[in-house]
Coordinates of C-alpha atoms in Angstrom, one line a residue:
Chain A
X1 CA 0.1 0.2 0.0
X2 CA 1.2 3.3 -0.9
X3 CA 1.4 5.3 1.8
X4 CA 2.7 8.9 3.3
X5 CA 3.8 9.2 6.9
X6 CA 4.5 12.4 8.3
X7 CA 6.0 13.5 11.9
X8 CA 5.8 14.5 14.2
X9 CA 1.6 14.7 14.1
X10 CA 1.4 17.6 16.8
X11 CA 4.4 20.5 17.6
X12 CA 3.7 23.1 20.3
X13 CA 6.6 25.6 20.1
X14 CA 7.4 29.1 21.5
X15 CA 8.2 31.6 18.7
X16 CA 10.7 32.1 17.1
X17 CA 11.8 28.1 17.7
X18 CA 13.2 26.8 14.1
X19 CA 10.6 24.0 13.4
X20 CA 11.2 20.7 11.2
X21 CA 8.6 18.5 10.1
X22 CA 9.0 15.6 8.4
X23 CA 7.4 13.4 5.6
X24 CA 8.4 9.7 4.3
X25 CA 7.0 7.9 1.4
X26 CA 7.0 4.0 0.3
X27 CA 7.7 4.2 -3.4
X28 CA 8.6 6.1 -6.4
X29 CA 7.3 9.4 -6.8
X30 CA 6.7 12.2 -9.7
X31 CA 5.6 15.1 -7.2
X32 CA 5.7 16.1 -3.5
X33 CA 3.8 18.6 -2.0
X34 CA 3.8 20.6 0.7
X35 CA 0.4 22.0 2.0
X36 CA -1.1 24.1 4.6
X37 CA -4.3 23.4 5.8
X38 CA -6.2 26.8 8.0
X39 CA -8.9 26.0 10.7
X40 CA -11.8 26.8 8.1
X41 CA -10.2 24.4 6.1
X42 CA -8.8 25.9 2.6
X43 CA -5.6 25.1 1.5
X44 CA -2.3 26.5 0.0
X45 CA 0.4 25.1 -1.2
X46 CA 3.2 26.4 -0.3
X47 CA 5.9 23.8 -2.5
X48 CA 6.2 21.5 -5.5
X49 CA 9.1 19.4 -5.2
X50 CA 10.9 16.6 -7.2
X51 CA 14.1 17.4 -6.2
X52 CA 16.5 19.2 -4.0
X53 CA 15.5 22.0 -1.8
X54 CA 13.0 25.1 -2.1
X55 CA 13.2 28.2 -0.4
X56 CA 10.2 30.7 0.5
X57 CA 10.3 33.4 2.7
X58 CA 10.8 31.6 6.4
X59 CA 10.2 28.5 4.6
X60 CA 12.3 25.6 3.6
X61 CA 11.3 22.3 1.9
X62 CA 14.0 19.5 1.1
X63 CA 13.7 15.9 -0.5
X64 CA 16.0 12.9 -0.8
X65 CA 14.6 11.1 -3.3
X66 CA 17.2 8.0 -2.6
X67 CA 15.9 8.3 1.0
X68 CA 12.2 9.1 0.0
X69 CA 12.3 11.8 3.0
X70 CA 11.2 15.1 2.7
X71 CA 11.0 17.9 5.6
X72 CA 9.2 21.2 5.5
X73 CA 11.5 23.9 7.7
X74 CA 10.1 27.0 9.3
X75 CA 12.7 29.7 10.5
X76 CA 11.9 32.7 12.9
X77 CA 8.8 31.0 13.5
X78 CA 5.3 33.1 14.4
X79 CA 1.6 32.5 15.6
X80 CA 0.8 33.4 12.2
X81 CA 2.1 29.9 11.4
X82 CA -0.3 27.8 13.2
X83 CA -1.8 25.7 11.2
X84 CA -2.1 21.9 10.0
X85 CA 0.8 21.1 7.2
X86 CA 0.2 18.2 4.8
X87 CA 2.4 16.6 2.6
X88 CA 1.5 15.2 -0.7
X89 CA 2.9 12.9 -2.9
X90 CA 2.1 11.5 -6.7
X91 CA 2.8 8.5 -7.8
X92 CA 5.0 7.4 -10.5
X93 CA 2.9 5.3 -12.5
X94 CA 0.2 5.4 -10.0
X95 CA -3.5 7.1 -9.4
X96 CA -3.3 10.6 -11.2
X97 CA -4.1 12.5 -7.8
X98 CA -2.2 12.9 -5.2
X99 CA -1.5 10.6 -1.5
X100 CA -1.8 12.8 1.3
X101 CA -0.2 12.2 5.0
X102 CA -2.1 12.7 7.9
X103 CA -0.9 16.4 8.6
X104 CA 1.4 17.9 11.3
X105 CA -0.7 20.1 13.9
X106 CA 1.7 23.5 14.3
X107 CA 0.9 25.6 17.3
X108 CA 3.5 28.3 17.6
X109 CA 2.7 30.3 21.0
X110 CA 3.3 33.7 21.4
Chain B
X1 CA -1.2 32.9 -9.0
X2 CA -3.6 30.8 -9.9
X3 CA -7.3 30.1 -8.4
X4 CA -9.4 27.9 -7.8
X5 CA -13.1 29.0 -6.3
X6 CA -15.3 26.5 -4.5
X7 CA -18.3 27.5 -4.0
X8 CA -20.6 26.9 -0.8
X9 CA -18.1 27.0 2.0
X10 CA -20.6 25.6 4.1
X11 CA -23.4 23.7 3.6
X12 CA -26.6 22.0 5.9
X13 CA -29.0 20.5 4.3
X14 CA -31.3 17.6 5.1
X15 CA -31.0 14.2 4.6
X16 CA -32.1 13.0 1.4
X17 CA -31.3 15.6 -0.4
X18 CA -29.1 16.9 -2.8
X19 CA -26.2 19.1 -2.6
X20 CA -23.9 20.8 -5.4
X21 CA -20.5 21.8 -5.0
X22 CA -19.0 24.2 -7.9
X23 CA -15.3 24.3 -8.6
X24 CA -14.1 26.9 -11.0
X25 CA -10.7 27.8 -12.1
X26 CA -10.9 31.8 -12.2
X27 CA -7.7 32.1 -14.6
X28 CA -6.7 29.5 -16.1
X29 CA -8.3 26.2 -17.9
X30 CA -8.0 23.2 -16.2
X31 CA -8.1 19.8 -18.0
X32 CA -8.7 17.9 -15.5
X33 CA -9.9 18.5 -11.4
X34 CA -9.6 16.3 -8.9
X35 CA -12.6 15.8 -5.6
X36 CA -11.1 15.4 -2.4
X37 CA -13.1 14.4 1.0
X38 CA -11.6 15.1 4.7
X39 CA -12.7 13.2 7.6
X40 CA -12.6 14.7 11.1
X41 CA -8.3 14.0 11.9
X42 CA -8.1 12.1 8.7
X43 CA -6.0 12.4 5.3
X44 CA -7.7 14.1 2.6
X45 CA -8.4 11.2 0.6
X46 CA -8.9 11.4 -3.6
X47 CA -12.6 10.4 -4.4
X48 CA -12.4 11.0 -8.0
X49 CA -10.8 12.9 -11.2
X50 CA -12.6 14.5 -13.5
X51 CA -11.5 15.3 -17.2
X52 CA -13.2 18.2 -19.0
X53 CA -15.8 16.7 -21.8
X54 CA -15.6 12.8 -20.4
X55 CA -16.4 10.9 -17.5
X56 CA -15.2 11.2 -14.3
X57 CA -12.8 8.1 -12.9
X58 CA -14.1 7.3 -9.4
X59 CA -11.5 5.6 -6.8
X60 CA -12.7 2.4 -5.1
X61 CA -15.4 2.3 -2.8
X62 CA -16.7 5.7 -3.9
X63 CA -20.4 6.0 -5.2
X64 CA -20.6 7.0 -8.6
X65 CA -24.5 7.2 -8.4
X66 CA -24.3 8.5 -5.1
X67 CA -21.3 11.5 -6.0
X68 CA -22.5 13.0 -9.4
X69 CA -19.8 14.7 -11.3
X70 CA -20.1 16.6 -14.0
X71 CA -16.7 18.7 -16.2
X72 CA -18.6 20.1 -19.0
X73 CA -16.4 23.2 -19.4
X74 CA -12.6 24.0 -19.1
X75 CA -13.7 26.3 -16.0
X76 CA -15.7 24.3 -14.4
X77 CA -16.7 20.9 -12.7
X78 CA -19.2 20.0 -10.0
X79 CA -20.0 17.7 -7.3
X80 CA -23.5 16.8 -6.6
X81 CA -24.2 14.8 -3.7
X82 CA -27.4 12.7 -4.3
X83 CA -29.4 11.8 -1.6
X84 CA -27.1 13.3 1.0
X85 CA -26.9 11.1 4.1
X86 CA -25.4 11.9 7.8
X87 CA -22.3 9.9 6.8
X88 CA -21.6 12.2 4.0
X89 CA -21.4 14.8 6.5
X90 CA -17.3 15.5 5.5
X91 CA -15.1 18.5 4.3
X92 CA -15.0 18.3 0.5
X93 CA -12.3 20.2 -1.8
X94 CA -11.3 20.6 -5.3
X95 CA -8.3 20.7 -7.0
X96 CA -7.4 21.6 -10.6
X97 CA -4.7 21.3 -13.1
X98 CA -4.0 23.7 -15.9
X99 CA -3.8 22.6 -19.1
X100 CA -0.4 21.7 -20.5
X101 CA 0.2 22.3 -16.6
X102 CA 2.6 19.3 -14.8
X103 CA 1.8 19.8 -11.0
X104 CA -1.9 19.9 -9.2
X105 CA -1.3 22.4 -6.9
X106 CA -4.4 24.7 -7.0
X107 CA -7.1 24.0 -4.5
X108 CA -10.7 25.2 -3.9
X109 CA -11.6 26.7 -0.5
X110 CA -13.1 23.2 0.1
X111 CA -16.8 23.1 1.2
X112 CA -18.3 22.0 4.7
X113 CA -20.9 19.7 4.2
X114 CA -23.9 19.1 7.4
X115 CA -26.2 16.1 6.6
X116 CA -28.7 16.6 9.6

């Protein structure tokens, strides 16, 4: 079964801390997405990766294809970063849609 | 960036009635749209893939007669939950792939459906 595992499931940190969220998957992929879901449910795409590393503002996403692992980092975290962060992959040769992890519920306390 | 508009954001309906959810790509043509469902504290799960001008492809376990999908134009796909039941209460969200694009990263805002 193709699965996407995220860790941790829940994370509470203080404002300013460096945050790391991890994602691992089981078989070859064509793309990996990091998404942000706010309490209302709406989803924002943060990154789409197929290799290497991407940076946008305080967010950094990396992927190691050989190890089937990706990380999302948040530097200088802020309470407005509080959200659910979801890793999703498109499996190579598989179904056309995305397979999602269960998400990491992040709370940044002031 | 590309915008996908989903409507309504919230709907409450009575058991047995039907509810239509719309997903529109506002500034691009979407040849493929995806419909997902998310139960509380669960992952988003793909329900069906909708291709413009053809029948949707449903994932295993999703009843095509209950969840009617229409993708009649390059900018609009609709999901109709027919004869809604309380177990259909969930968060439904669409995403769209741009014509010629290789990524699927444009999501609607989602619809919170409550069937009473």
